[in-house]
Amino acid sequence: MKNLINLISKEKKYVIGLMSGTSIDAVDVALIEINGSGVNTKLNLIGYLEYSYPDGFKELVLRNSTKDSSNVEEICRLNFLIPQFYNDAIDKLCNHIGFDKNEIDLIGSHGQTIHHLPAKQFLFDKNSASTLQIGDPSVLAKLSGIITVGDFRVGDVALGGQGAPLVPYFDFIIFHSNEKSRALLNIGGIANFTILDKVGSVEDIYAFDTGPGNMLSDILSKRFFDKQYDEDGNFALSGKINEDLFNALLLKDNYIKAKPPKSTGREYYGEKYLSLLLDEFKDVNQYDWLTTAAELTAFAIYDNYKNFVQNETEIEELIISGGGAKNKYIYKRLKEYFGDKVELKIIDEIGLSSDAKEAVCFAVLANETISGNCANVPKTTGASKPTILGKICLP
């Protein structure tokens, strides 16, 4: 407890952020120096790397993310196995940049989402939602010897929120501008928006998942080309949109047009989403499949902006991060959709690695927890009130 009290009083902290997303290819680990908290937060990225998971790990997690194939014994073991990979990732980063692990003050760990059920269900006279991120932060705290904050989504869901997205608070304190209205677009497995109106406060942040990001392209890249993802969007650039397939995808989809607050994940845009259409459109060229899937991502982003954002906040700048920021097809189509009135930028252009952003975010969120600051945004998540996020786990 003494270490925790000392940590709370520190103005400058060295904080690790860990993010393991829906792609499950690697864990992103970032080390940042943080000064202050809240809107006074100043940060400096010291180091970042991707720590690749071993062969077969992704398939094991995916199998246990679906109710038809999950196994309670495997989930239990994964919950303790994942923190070992996280600890190894921290060690690798420290060795890579020559940083003494003993100098790290705090870890913020997102964990690995295996199921997300934000819609309430009536069960035993109780109406409740739920979300599950494994990779227990207590295990990581014990292994690393460092105070760890994890399970950031649970508190928001407990208060009736979607538990997502959590990045908007970070986006506001780091990227809000009084001169121009911005949208921060992260294209991971799922794509999500944060809308920052130049005259708005943290309470006015508007954010939600727009629909698929890279998830459908990843599934198709693996199926057709035995590749984990469509590198630089080259597969998509090599094909053309199949209008019949595109319309079938839209007809099947009841998420893109749904009103916010909303969030989604692999439960919706996973293998099952594509399975019937893969049979129905089996004669479609493989490259055209990738093009059409990438087109759905770009279309969903713009369609959500047009329907749910533009009337309230007309953005002047769209800042893109995540793996999809490197997909040249998606970038090209977003530029065409948004037109000349909106300037598109990759987040690297304004000083933060697109690959590192989400890991940095969870380092900042851990600092907010330690500082006693509420970091959910009820307007965004649908929670009944602001709340401090995460569990503080002692070594």
Tab-separated table of C-alpha atoms in Angstrom:
chain	number	residue	atom	x	y	z
A	1	MET	CA	0.000	0.000	0.000
A	2	LYS	CA	2.896	2.341	0.677
A	3	ASN	CA	4.016	2.034	-2.954
A	4	LEU	CA	0.515	2.920	-4.130
A	5	ILE	CA	0.360	6.002	-1.905
A	6	ASN	CA	3.778	7.112	-3.149
A	7	LEU	CA	2.711	6.532	-6.753
A	8	ILE	CA	-0.419	8.657	-6.386
A	9	SER	CA	1.658	11.607	-5.200
A	10	LYS	CA	4.175	11.379	-8.072
A	11	GLU	CA	3.948	14.128	-10.679
A	12	LYS	CA	6.070	12.252	-13.237
A	13	LYS	CA	5.503	8.552	-13.870
A	14	TYR	CA	6.893	5.927	-16.210
A	15	VAL	CA	3.918	3.912	-17.381
A	16	ILE	CA	3.555	0.833	-19.564
A	17	GLY	CA	0.459	0.477	-21.743
A	18	LEU	CA	-0.612	-2.895	-23.148
A	19	MET	CA	-3.206	-3.480	-25.829
A	20	SER	CA	-4.223	-6.812	-27.298
A	21	GLY	CA	-6.940	-6.184	-29.847
A	22	THR	CA	-9.353	-8.106	-32.013
A	23	SER	CA	-6.665	-9.116	-34.532
A	24	ILE	CA	-4.858	-11.179	-31.820
A	25	ASP	CA	-1.618	-11.194	-33.829
A	26	ALA	CA	0.488	-9.490	-31.171
A	27	VAL	CA	0.346	-7.431	-28.019
A	28	ASP	CA	1.242	-3.762	-28.413
A	29	VAL	CA	3.457	-2.520	-25.579
A	30	ALA	CA	4.383	1.139	-25.085
A	31	LEU	CA	6.419	2.912	-22.424
A	32	ILE	CA	5.549	6.545	-21.862
A	33	GLU	CA	6.579	9.274	-19.488
A	34	ILE	CA	3.490	10.975	-18.077
A	35	ASN	CA	3.385	14.304	-16.296
A	36	GLY	CA	0.170	15.432	-14.627
A	37	SER	CA	-3.300	14.054	-15.274
A	38	GLY	CA	-6.619	14.986	-16.852
A	39	VAL	CA	-6.535	17.890	-19.294
A	40	ASN	CA	-3.088	18.795	-17.935
A	41	THR	CA	-1.584	15.480	-19.074
A	42	LYS	CA	1.717	15.716	-20.910
A	43	LEU	CA	3.205	12.580	-22.371
A	44	ASN	CA	6.347	11.449	-24.099
A	45	LEU	CA	6.576	8.110	-25.905
A	46	ILE	CA	9.846	6.482	-24.869
A	47	GLY	CA	9.517	3.158	-26.651
A	48	TYR	CA	7.101	0.853	-28.416
A	49	LEU	CA	7.086	-2.598	-29.972
A	50	GLU	CA	4.757	-5.382	-31.047
A	51	TYR	CA	5.297	-8.654	-29.239
A	52	SER	CA	4.141	-11.501	-31.467
A	53	TYR	CA	2.140	-14.320	-29.996
A	54	PRO	CA	3.281	-17.909	-30.643
A	55	ASP	CA	1.821	-19.954	-33.490
A	56	GLY	CA	-1.578	-21.333	-32.627
A	57	PHE	CA	-2.364	-18.781	-29.924
A	58	LYS	CA	-4.707	-16.720	-32.089
A	59	GLU	CA	-6.683	-19.797	-33.065
A	60	LEU	CA	-6.976	-20.821	-29.408
A	61	VAL	CA	-8.312	-17.399	-28.388
A	62	LEU	CA	-10.722	-17.270	-31.322
A	63	ARG	CA	-12.035	-20.721	-30.496
A	64	ASN	CA	-12.766	-19.546	-26.986
A	65	SER	CA	-14.411	-16.317	-28.119
A	66	THR	CA	-17.414	-18.131	-29.571
A	67	LYS	CA	-19.998	-19.931	-27.471
A	68	ASP	CA	-20.229	-22.844	-29.907
A	69	SER	CA	-16.557	-23.773	-29.523
A	70	SER	CA	-15.421	-22.302	-26.188
A	71	ASN	CA	-14.111	-24.434	-23.358
A	72	VAL	CA	-14.167	-23.272	-19.745
A	73	GLU	CA	-10.885	-25.050	-18.937
A	74	GLU	CA	-9.072	-23.346	-21.825
A	75	ILE	CA	-10.500	-19.935	-20.862
A	76	CYS	CA	-9.296	-20.458	-17.292
A	77	ARG	CA	-5.782	-21.334	-18.477
A	78	LEU	CA	-5.679	-18.466	-20.988
A	79	ASN	CA	-6.573	-16.040	-18.221
A	80	PHE	CA	-3.263	-16.872	-16.497
A	81	LEU	CA	-1.216	-17.539	-19.647
A	82	ILE	CA	-1.794	-14.144	-21.261
A	83	PRO	CA	-0.193	-12.137	-18.403
A	84	GLN	CA	2.961	-14.207	-18.914
A	85	PHE	CA	3.118	-13.019	-22.529
A	86	TYR	CA	2.461	-9.450	-21.373
A	87	ASN	CA	5.300	-9.646	-18.860
A	88	ASP	CA	7.626	-11.059	-21.524
A	89	ALA	CA	6.593	-8.182	-23.824
A	90	ILE	CA	7.524	-5.628	-21.150
A	91	ASP	CA	10.897	-7.329	-20.633
A	92	LYS	CA	11.555	-7.340	-24.373
A	93	LEU	CA	10.738	-3.639	-24.695
A	94	CYS	CA	12.926	-2.697	-21.738
A	95	ASN	CA	15.840	-4.705	-23.150
A	96	HIS	CA	15.272	-3.226	-26.617
A	97	ILE	CA	15.440	0.405	-25.461
A	98	GLY	CA	17.835	-0.103	-22.537
A	99	PHE	CA	15.339	0.906	-19.844
A	100	ASP	CA	15.510	-0.434	-16.275
A	101	LYS	CA	12.263	-2.310	-15.590
A	102	ASN	CA	12.546	-1.368	-11.912
A	103	GLU	CA	11.966	2.260	-12.908
A	104	ILE	CA	8.466	1.511	-14.252
A	105	ASP	CA	5.824	2.934	-11.917
A	106	LEU	CA	2.610	1.573	-13.369
A	107	ILE	CA	1.079	-0.755	-15.982
A	108	GLY	CA	-2.219	-0.203	-17.778
A	109	SER	CA	-3.444	-3.431	-19.391
A	110	HIS	CA	-6.512	-3.728	-21.599
A	111	GLY	CA	-6.521	-7.522	-21.539
A	112	GLN	CA	-7.879	-9.717	-24.310
A	113	THR	CA	-11.585	-9.410	-25.022
A	114	ILE	CA	-13.132	-12.808	-25.642
A	115	HIS	CA	-16.782	-11.789	-25.370
A	116	HIS	CA	-18.636	-8.488	-25.194
A	117	LEU	CA	-22.380	-8.464	-24.438
A	118	PRO	CA	-23.417	-4.851	-23.735
A	119	ALA	CA	-27.100	-5.502	-24.459
A	120	LYS	CA	-28.933	-6.368	-21.249
A	121	GLN	CA	-30.523	-9.766	-20.802
A	122	PHE	CA	-33.102	-10.788	-18.225
A	123	LEU	CA	-31.854	-13.733	-16.157
A	124	PHE	CA	-32.974	-14.942	-12.716
A	125	ASP	CA	-35.026	-11.782	-12.162
A	126	LYS	CA	-31.970	-9.606	-12.915
A	127	ASN	CA	-31.413	-7.520	-16.011
A	128	SER	CA	-27.713	-7.209	-16.790
A	129	ALA	CA	-25.094	-6.773	-19.500
A	130	SER	CA	-21.566	-8.153	-19.413
A	131	THR	CA	-18.098	-8.075	-20.931
A	132	LEU	CA	-15.091	-10.321	-20.451
A	133	GLN	CA	-11.437	-9.417	-20.886
A	134	ILE	CA	-9.025	-12.165	-19.856
A	135	GLY	CA	-5.360	-11.839	-18.932
A	136	ASP	CA	-5.919	-11.117	-15.260
A	137	PRO	CA	-4.204	-7.878	-14.132
A	138	SER	CA	-3.542	-9.342	-10.675
A	139	VAL	CA	-1.430	-12.062	-12.257
A	140	LEU	CA	0.496	-9.473	-14.260
A	141	ALA	CA	1.105	-7.357	-11.155
A	142	LYS	CA	2.539	-10.365	-9.321
A	143	LEU	CA	4.708	-11.463	-12.257
A	144	SER	CA	6.061	-8.003	-13.040
A	145	GLY	CA	6.296	-6.616	-9.517
A	146	ILE	CA	4.560	-3.454	-10.775
A	147	ILE	CA	1.208	-1.928	-9.778
A	148	THR	CA	-1.210	-2.813	-12.571
A	149	VAL	CA	-4.573	-1.398	-13.594
A	150	GLY	CA	-6.827	-3.552	-15.782
A	151	ASP	CA	-10.453	-4.462	-16.545
A	152	PHE	CA	-11.238	-0.934	-17.699
A	153	ARG	CA	-14.548	-1.757	-19.391
A	154	VAL	CA	-16.349	-3.450	-16.498
A	155	GLY	CA	-17.225	-0.337	-14.478
A	156	ASP	CA	-18.913	1.378	-17.398
A	157	VAL	CA	-20.935	-1.732	-18.293
A	158	ALA	CA	-21.985	-2.076	-14.638
A	159	LEU	CA	-23.516	1.407	-14.912
A	160	GLY	CA	-25.502	0.559	-18.021
A	161	GLY	CA	-22.890	1.616	-20.568
A	162	GLN	CA	-21.548	-0.176	-23.604
A	163	GLY	CA	-18.078	-0.363	-22.048
A	164	ALA	CA	-16.829	1.002	-25.352
A	165	PRO	CA	-15.301	2.952	-26.813
A	166	LEU	CA	-12.822	3.947	-24.077
A	167	VAL	CA	-10.379	5.831	-26.293
A	168	PRO	CA	-12.493	9.067	-26.519
A	169	TYR	CA	-11.407	10.411	-23.123
A	170	PHE	CA	-7.777	9.942	-24.148
A	171	ASP	CA	-8.496	11.549	-27.520
A	172	PHE	CA	-9.943	14.622	-25.847
A	173	ILE	CA	-7.134	15.283	-23.390
A	174	ILE	CA	-4.451	14.737	-26.037
A	175	PHE	CA	-5.999	15.949	-29.324
A	176	HIS	CA	-8.768	18.463	-28.616
A	177	SER	CA	-8.293	21.740	-30.498
A	178	ASN	CA	-10.019	25.095	-29.944
A	179	GLU	CA	-9.323	26.012	-33.574
A	180	LYS	CA	-10.777	23.118	-35.587
A	181	SER	CA	-13.306	20.333	-35.122
A	182	ARG	CA	-11.657	16.957	-35.454
A	183	ALA	CA	-12.584	13.301	-35.739
A	184	LEU	CA	-10.174	10.672	-34.464
A	185	LEU	CA	-10.742	7.482	-36.432
A	186	ASN	CA	-9.191	4.248	-35.232
A	187	ILE	CA	-9.329	1.351	-37.677
A	188	GLY	CA	-8.479	-1.814	-35.791
A	189	GLY	CA	-10.509	-4.999	-36.103
A	190	ILE	CA	-13.478	-2.706	-35.550
A	191	ALA	CA	-13.516	0.948	-36.673
A	192	ASN	CA	-14.492	3.668	-34.210
A	193	PHE	CA	-14.899	7.433	-34.191
A	194	THR	CA	-14.217	10.123	-31.615
A	195	ILE	CA	-15.738	13.486	-32.527
A	196	LEU	CA	-14.060	16.496	-30.919
A	197	ASP	CA	-15.996	19.704	-31.495
A	198	LYS	CA	-13.756	22.750	-31.191
A	199	VAL	CA	-16.246	24.424	-28.821
A	200	GLY	CA	-17.002	21.260	-26.831
A	201	SER	CA	-15.851	20.017	-23.418
A	202	VAL	CA	-15.061	16.472	-22.302
A	203	GLU	CA	-18.774	15.983	-21.537
A	204	ASP	CA	-19.586	16.722	-25.198
A	205	ILE	CA	-17.406	14.002	-26.714
A	206	TYR	CA	-19.319	11.886	-29.190
A	207	ALA	CA	-17.906	8.483	-30.066
A	208	PHE	CA	-18.991	5.040	-31.195
A	209	ASP	CA	-18.026	2.008	-33.275
A	210	THR	CA	-18.921	2.557	-36.929
A	211	GLY	CA	-18.758	-1.105	-37.983
A	212	PRO	CA	-16.051	-3.410	-39.346
A	213	GLY	CA	-12.482	-2.182	-39.517
A	214	ASN	CA	-9.914	-4.745	-40.646
A	215	MET	CA	-11.742	-7.759	-39.259
A	216	LEU	CA	-13.495	-8.883	-42.429
A	217	SER	CA	-10.396	-8.248	-44.554
A	218	ASP	CA	-8.299	-10.259	-42.082
A	219	ILE	CA	-10.674	-13.220	-42.297
A	220	LEU	CA	-10.677	-13.106	-46.096
A	221	SER	CA	-6.894	-12.633	-46.362
A	222	LYS	CA	-6.385	-15.762	-44.285
A	223	ARG	CA	-8.982	-17.744	-46.241
A	224	PHE	CA	-7.895	-16.778	-49.753
A	225	PHE	CA	-4.178	-16.013	-49.439
A	226	ASP	CA	-3.080	-17.586	-46.132
A	227	LYS	CA	-2.010	-14.140	-44.915
A	228	GLN	CA	-2.895	-12.684	-41.530
A	229	TYR	CA	-3.964	-9.374	-43.061
A	230	ASP	CA	-4.073	-7.364	-46.289
A	231	GLU	CA	-0.694	-5.619	-46.102
A	232	ASP	CA	-0.999	-1.984	-47.207
A	233	GLY	CA	-4.378	-2.867	-48.749
A	234	ASN	CA	-2.646	-4.403	-51.743
A	235	PHE	CA	-5.225	-7.181	-52.179
A	236	ALA	CA	-8.065	-4.658	-52.090
A	237	LEU	CA	-6.257	-2.397	-54.544
A	238	SER	CA	-5.937	-5.330	-56.957
A	239	GLY	CA	-9.659	-5.984	-57.264
A	240	LYS	CA	-12.877	-4.105	-57.868
A	241	ILE	CA	-16.133	-3.662	-55.979
A	242	ASN	CA	-18.662	-6.391	-56.644
A	243	GLU	CA	-21.936	-4.468	-56.416
A	244	ASP	CA	-24.110	-7.532	-55.793
A	245	LEU	CA	-21.862	-8.676	-52.955
A	246	PHE	CA	-21.659	-5.164	-51.503
A	247	ASN	CA	-25.443	-4.853	-51.499
A	248	ALA	CA	-25.769	-8.300	-49.915
A	249	LEU	CA	-23.359	-7.262	-47.139
A	250	LEU	CA	-25.378	-4.111	-46.511
A	251	LEU	CA	-28.653	-6.017	-46.527
A	252	LYS	CA	-27.284	-8.474	-43.981
A	253	ASP	CA	-25.936	-5.721	-41.718
A	254	ASN	CA	-28.194	-4.225	-39.054
A	255	TYR	CA	-25.391	-2.514	-37.128
A	256	ILE	CA	-24.126	0.194	-39.479
A	257	LYS	CA	-27.471	2.020	-39.585
A	258	ALA	CA	-28.176	1.607	-35.838
A	259	LYS	CA	-28.166	4.818	-33.805
A	260	PRO	CA	-25.412	5.449	-31.231
A	261	PRO	CA	-24.527	4.793	-28.469
A	262	LYS	CA	-23.424	1.483	-29.882
A	263	SER	CA	-20.446	-0.859	-29.889
A	264	THR	CA	-19.643	-4.097	-31.626
A	265	GLY	CA	-16.973	-6.748	-31.998
A	266	ARG	CA	-16.123	-10.229	-33.197
A	267	GLU	CA	-19.456	-11.501	-31.855
A	268	TYR	CA	-21.069	-9.687	-34.791
A	269	TYR	CA	-18.371	-9.262	-37.484
A	270	GLY	CA	-16.663	-12.628	-37.083
A	271	GLU	CA	-16.563	-15.738	-39.257
A	272	LYS	CA	-20.336	-16.267	-39.030
A	273	TYR	CA	-20.978	-12.861	-40.561
A	274	LEU	CA	-19.338	-13.993	-43.795
A	275	SER	CA	-20.037	-17.729	-43.822
A	276	LEU	CA	-23.321	-17.810	-45.770
A	277	LEU	CA	-22.214	-15.111	-48.201
A	278	LEU	CA	-18.976	-16.968	-48.934
A	279	ASP	CA	-21.097	-19.867	-50.158
A	280	GLU	CA	-23.573	-17.673	-52.034
A	281	PHE	CA	-20.834	-15.638	-53.768
A	282	LYS	CA	-18.281	-18.412	-54.187
A	283	ASP	CA	-17.684	-17.426	-57.817
A	284	VAL	CA	-16.592	-13.878	-56.939
A	285	ASN	CA	-12.918	-13.195	-57.610
A	286	GLN	CA	-10.799	-13.371	-54.442
A	287	TYR	CA	-9.373	-9.883	-54.913
A	288	ASP	CA	-12.875	-8.517	-55.495
A	289	TRP	CA	-13.915	-9.997	-52.168
A	290	LEU	CA	-11.131	-8.018	-50.433
A	291	THR	CA	-12.005	-4.850	-52.331
A	292	THR	CA	-15.677	-5.155	-51.437
A	293	ALA	CA	-14.957	-5.860	-47.763
A	294	ALA	CA	-12.631	-2.835	-47.546
A	295	GLU	CA	-15.287	-0.758	-49.291
A	296	LEU	CA	-17.798	-1.741	-46.608
A	297	THR	CA	-15.396	-0.436	-43.938
A	298	ALA	CA	-14.947	2.925	-45.688
A	299	PHE	CA	-18.659	3.220	-46.477
A	300	ALA	CA	-19.683	2.457	-42.871
A	301	ILE	CA	-17.332	5.138	-41.536
A	302	TYR	CA	-18.663	7.835	-43.847
A	303	ASP	CA	-22.294	6.743	-43.580
A	304	ASN	CA	-22.157	6.962	-39.784
A	305	TYR	CA	-20.575	10.409	-40.023
A	306	LYS	CA	-23.228	11.631	-42.448
A	307	ASN	CA	-26.165	10.205	-40.477
A	308	PHE	CA	-25.135	10.712	-36.855
A	309	VAL	CA	-22.415	13.379	-36.706
A	310	GLN	CA	-22.455	15.932	-39.513
A	311	ASN	CA	-25.594	17.815	-38.484
A	312	GLU	CA	-24.157	18.415	-35.023
A	313	THR	CA	-20.445	18.760	-35.769
A	314	GLU	CA	-18.989	19.336	-39.219
A	315	ILE	CA	-15.400	18.169	-38.975
A	316	GLU	CA	-12.459	19.870	-40.650
A	317	GLU	CA	-9.858	17.212	-39.901
A	318	LEU	CA	-9.945	13.407	-39.841
A	319	ILE	CA	-6.990	11.818	-38.026
A	320	ILE	CA	-6.597	8.095	-38.707
A	321	SER	CA	-4.828	5.503	-36.535
A	322	GLY	CA	-4.715	1.735	-36.116
A	323	GLY	CA	-3.625	-0.957	-38.549
A	324	GLY	CA	-6.174	0.235	-41.103
A	325	ALA	CA	-4.354	3.558	-41.365
A	326	LYS	CA	-1.873	1.695	-43.573
A	327	ASN	CA	-4.553	0.275	-45.859
A	328	LYS	CA	-4.151	2.412	-48.975
A	329	TYR	CA	-7.490	1.350	-50.411
A	330	ILE	CA	-9.448	2.410	-47.326
A	331	TYR	CA	-7.505	5.688	-47.117
A	332	LYS	CA	-8.187	6.431	-50.791
A	333	ARG	CA	-11.897	5.758	-50.444
A	334	LEU	CA	-12.212	7.821	-47.253
A	335	LYS	CA	-10.564	10.723	-49.060
A	336	GLU	CA	-13.120	10.384	-51.836
A	337	TYR	CA	-16.068	10.037	-49.463
A	338	PHE	CA	-15.187	13.025	-47.250
A	339	GLY	CA	-14.044	15.302	-50.082
A	340	ASP	CA	-11.975	18.477	-50.053
A	341	LYS	CA	-13.608	20.066	-47.007
A	342	VAL	CA	-12.060	17.502	-44.647
A	343	GLU	CA	-8.286	17.118	-44.353
A	344	LEU	CA	-7.174	13.508	-43.812
A	345	LYS	CA	-4.079	12.832	-41.730
A	346	ILE	CA	-2.388	9.711	-40.440
A	347	ILE	CA	-1.797	10.167	-36.715
A	348	ASP	CA	1.968	9.698	-37.211
A	349	GLU	CA	1.979	13.078	-38.975
A	350	ILE	CA	1.061	14.826	-35.731
A	351	GLY	CA	3.587	13.054	-33.540
A	352	LEU	CA	2.094	9.773	-32.307
A	353	SER	CA	2.619	6.347	-33.848
A	354	SER	CA	-0.614	4.935	-35.283
A	355	ASP	CA	0.514	1.484	-34.159
A	356	ALA	CA	1.208	2.636	-30.590
A	357	LYS	CA	-1.871	4.784	-30.010
A	358	GLU	CA	-4.106	2.275	-28.236
A	359	ALA	CA	-1.292	1.008	-26.001
A	360	VAL	CA	-0.467	4.618	-25.099
A	361	CYS	CA	-4.166	5.189	-24.408
A	362	PHE	CA	-4.294	2.449	-21.767
A	363	ALA	CA	-1.176	3.784	-20.100
A	364	VAL	CA	-2.929	7.158	-19.838
A	365	LEU	CA	-6.162	5.555	-18.595
A	366	ALA	CA	-4.200	3.738	-15.868
A	367	ASN	CA	-2.746	7.088	-14.810
A	368	GLU	CA	-6.271	8.531	-14.664
A	369	THR	CA	-7.376	5.654	-12.428
A	370	ILE	CA	-4.489	6.205	-10.041
A	371	SER	CA	-5.237	9.938	-10.066
A	372	GLY	CA	-8.887	9.340	-9.152
A	373	ASN	CA	-10.313	10.774	-12.379
A	374	CYS	CA	-13.427	9.492	-14.111
A	375	ALA	CA	-12.481	8.410	-17.627
A	376	ASN	CA	-15.660	7.121	-19.227
A	377	VAL	CA	-17.870	9.467	-21.226
A	378	PRO	CA	-21.573	8.698	-20.548
A	379	LYS	CA	-22.742	10.490	-23.704
A	380	THR	CA	-20.570	8.067	-25.643
A	381	THR	CA	-21.053	4.796	-23.772
A	382	GLY	CA	-24.591	5.272	-22.459
A	383	ALA	CA	-23.539	4.796	-18.809
A	384	SER	CA	-25.716	6.407	-16.159
A	385	LYS	CA	-22.844	8.525	-14.794
A	386	PRO	CA	-19.097	9.161	-15.048
A	387	THR	CA	-16.966	6.699	-13.124
A	388	ILE	CA	-13.364	5.807	-12.331
A	389	LEU	CA	-12.390	2.873	-14.538
A	390	GLY	CA	-10.322	-0.212	-13.860
A	391	LYS	CA	-9.100	-2.383	-11.008
A	392	ILE	CA	-5.910	-1.511	-9.161
A	393	CYS	CA	-3.839	-4.641	-8.552
A	394	LEU	CA	-0.870	-4.655	-6.194
A	395	PRO	CA	2.318	-6.685	-6.769
